[in-house]
Coordinates of C-alpha atoms in Angstrom, one line a residue:
M1 CA 56.9 35.7 75.1
T2 CA 52.9 35.2 74.4
T3 CA 52.0 34.5 71.0
A4 CA 51.0 38.4 70.5
E5 CA 54.2 40.1 71.9
T6 CA 55.6 37.5 69.1
P7 CA 56.9 39.3 66.5
A8 CA 56.1 38.0 63.1
R9 CA 58.6 35.8 61.2
T10 CA 59.9 37.2 57.9
L11 CA 62.4 34.9 55.7
V12 CA 64.4 36.6 53.0
A13 CA 66.0 33.9 50.7
G14 CA 68.3 34.8 48.3
V15 CA 67.9 32.6 45.3
G16 CA 70.2 31.5 42.3
N17 CA 72.9 29.5 41.1
I18 CA 76.6 31.7 42.1
F19 CA 78.4 29.0 38.7
L20 CA 76.0 31.2 36.2
T21 CA 77.5 34.4 36.6
D22 CA 75.2 37.5 37.5
D23 CA 72.4 34.1 38.5
G24 CA 74.4 34.5 41.6
F25 CA 72.5 38.3 43.2
G26 CA 70.2 36.5 45.3
V27 CA 73.0 35.0 47.2
E28 CA 74.8 38.0 47.3
T29 CA 72.8 40.0 48.9
V30 CA 71.9 37.1 51.2
R31 CA 75.2 37.0 52.8
R32 CA 76.1 40.6 52.6
L33 CA 73.0 40.8 54.9
G34 CA 74.1 38.4 56.8
S35 CA 77.2 40.0 57.4
L36 CA 75.5 43.1 59.1
D37 CA 74.9 44.3 62.3
P38 CA 72.1 41.9 63.2
S39 CA 70.7 44.6 65.2
R40 CA 69.8 46.2 61.2
L41 CA 67.9 43.9 60.7
P42 CA 63.8 43.5 63.0
P43 CA 63.4 40.7 64.7
G44 CA 61.8 37.7 63.8
T45 CA 63.9 37.5 60.5
E46 CA 66.0 35.0 58.7
L47 CA 67.7 34.7 56.1
M48 CA 68.3 32.0 54.1
D49 CA 71.0 30.9 50.7
A50 CA 68.3 29.2 49.3
G51 CA 70.6 28.8 46.1
I52 CA 68.8 26.5 43.7
R53 CA 66.5 24.8 46.5
G54 CA 63.8 25.4 45.0
V55 CA 62.1 22.8 46.8
H56 CA 63.7 23.0 49.5
L57 CA 62.2 26.8 50.1
A58 CA 58.4 25.9 49.8
Y59 CA 58.9 23.5 51.7
K60 CA 60.2 25.5 54.6
L61 CA 57.7 28.3 54.2
L62 CA 55.1 26.1 54.9
E63 CA 56.8 26.3 58.7
G64 CA 54.9 29.8 58.6
Y65 CA 56.1 33.0 57.8
R66 CA 54.3 36.3 57.1
T67 CA 56.6 38.4 55.2
L68 CA 58.8 36.8 52.3
V69 CA 61.3 38.7 50.4
L70 CA 62.4 36.8 47.3
V71 CA 66.3 38.5 45.5
D72 CA 67.4 37.5 42.5
I73 CA 67.4 38.4 38.7
V74 CA 64.6 39.1 38.0
G75 CA 65.4 39.5 33.0
R76 CA 62.6 41.7 32.7
G77 CA 64.4 44.2 29.6
G78 CA 66.0 47.1 32.3
P79 CA 69.8 48.1 31.5
P80 CA 71.7 45.3 34.1
G81 CA 71.8 46.0 37.3
T82 CA 68.5 47.4 37.4
L83 CA 66.7 47.3 41.0
Y84 CA 63.1 46.0 40.9
T85 CA 60.5 45.4 43.8
I86 CA 57.4 43.5 42.6
D87 CA 54.7 43.4 45.3
V88 CA 53.8 39.8 44.6
G89 CA 51.4 39.4 47.2
P90 CA 50.0 35.9 48.4
R91 CA 47.7 35.0 46.1
P92 CA 49.7 32.0 44.1
P93 CA 50.8 33.5 40.2
D94 CA 48.9 33.7 37.4
A95 CA 51.8 31.5 35.2
R96 CA 52.5 27.8 35.8
P97 CA 54.1 25.5 35.0
A98 CA 52.7 23.1 33.2
P99 CA 52.3 19.7 34.6
G100 CA 55.4 16.9 34.6
P101 CA 58.6 16.5 36.1
L102 CA 59.4 19.3 38.3
D103 CA 63.6 20.4 37.8
T104 CA 64.5 21.7 40.8
H105 CA 67.3 23.3 39.7
A106 CA 66.0 25.9 37.0
M107 CA 62.8 26.9 39.2
D108 CA 62.5 30.6 39.2
P109 CA 60.4 32.7 42.4
A110 CA 57.2 31.4 40.3
T111 CA 57.3 28.3 40.1
V112 CA 58.9 28.3 44.5
L113 CA 55.4 30.5 44.3
G114 CA 52.9 28.1 43.0
L115 CA 54.6 24.9 44.1
L116 CA 54.6 26.3 47.7
H117 CA 50.9 27.3 46.9
D118 CA 50.1 23.3 45.6
L119 CA 52.1 22.0 48.7
H120 CA 49.9 24.1 50.9
A121 CA 46.7 22.4 49.7
G122 CA 47.9 19.1 50.2
A123 CA 49.8 19.8 52.7
G124 CA 48.7 22.2 55.2
G125 CA 51.2 25.5 56.7
T126 CA 51.0 28.5 56.4
L127 CA 51.4 31.2 53.2
P128 CA 53.4 34.1 53.7
D129 CA 50.4 37.0 53.6
E130 CA 52.9 39.4 52.0
V131 CA 55.5 37.9 48.9
Y132 CA 57.8 40.1 47.6
V133 CA 60.6 40.2 45.1
V134 CA 63.7 42.5 45.2
G135 CA 65.2 41.5 41.8
C136 CA 68.0 42.8 39.7
E137 CA 68.3 42.4 36.1
P138 CA 70.8 40.8 34.5
L139 CA 73.7 41.4 32.3
D140 CA 75.0 37.5 32.2
T141 CA 74.3 34.0 32.5
A142 CA 76.3 32.4 31.0
D143 CA 78.9 29.8 32.9
G144 CA 81.2 31.1 35.5
M145 CA 81.6 32.4 38.7
G146 CA 81.2 36.0 40.1
L147 CA 78.7 38.8 39.0
S148 CA 79.3 41.4 36.1
D149 CA 80.5 44.5 37.0
P150 CA 76.6 46.0 36.6
V151 CA 74.6 43.5 39.2
E152 CA 77.6 43.5 41.2
A153 CA 77.3 47.4 42.1
A154 CA 73.4 47.1 42.2
V155 CA 74.2 44.3 45.5
D156 CA 74.4 47.5 48.0
P157 CA 71.5 49.2 47.1
A158 CA 69.1 45.8 47.2
V159 CA 71.1 44.8 50.7
E160 CA 69.3 48.8 51.0
R161 CA 66.1 48.3 49.6
V162 CA 65.2 45.0 51.3
L163 CA 66.0 46.4 54.8
D164 CA 63.6 49.3 53.2
L165 CA 61.0 46.1 52.8
L166 CA 61.3 44.9 56.7
S167 CA 60.6 48.2 58.3
R168 CA 57.6 49.0 56.2
R169 CA 60.0 52.2 54.6
P170 CA 59.3 52.4 50.8
A171 CA 62.1 52.6 48.4
P172 CA 63.8 56.3 48.3
A173 CA 61.2 57.5 45.7
A174 CA 64.2 60.1 44.4
D175 CA 65.4 57.3 42.0
S176 CA 62.5 54.8 41.9
V177 CA 59.7 55.1 38.8
P178 CA 56.8 53.0 38.8
R179 CA 55.7 50.2 36.9
N180 CA 52.7 49.8 37.6
S181 CA 50.8 49.8 41.1
R182 CA 53.0 46.7 42.1
T183 CA 56.4 47.6 40.8
T184 CA 59.1 49.6 41.5
E185 CA 62.4 50.1 39.1
T186 CA 65.7 51.9 40.0
T187 CA 68.2 52.7 37.9
K188 CA 71.7 52.6 38.9
S189 CA 73.3 55.6 36.9

């Protein structure tokens, strides 16, 4: 296969802590993606249970992926179980953590992306051209295992949302409400 025929690499990373109830949403969504028939994923797609290993994820991204899809909980004030698709784009996040010790077990997507840009500046590598976050509004992030009912109900729709992004089909318009030009939101009734 020549370089021109090589499929663009895509990384879908589930982020979160399975020991903090709904924070396990990203990990569970990627687990379910991994249980699908492989033919449902485009060539060049890799799945990663990043869990709470944000630094590992940032270094992995330096290997050269065209597209990154992060799956995580996202608190935006909607009802629990609301799905969001956020087109982050290739720019570094506007909000960056203050300099100081990095808590590698508390890295949200913005922190991971900021670290990725910092590593790229120092070590090189290729940054993704497209970055998306498929997020879910949590109900509970206290200690405990298992997702709350509304977040559990959002996992299969999130799997479909990721598949839609990977195939470059927009999310179904019937249940999406534009928040702005870069974000869509879906609430399960």
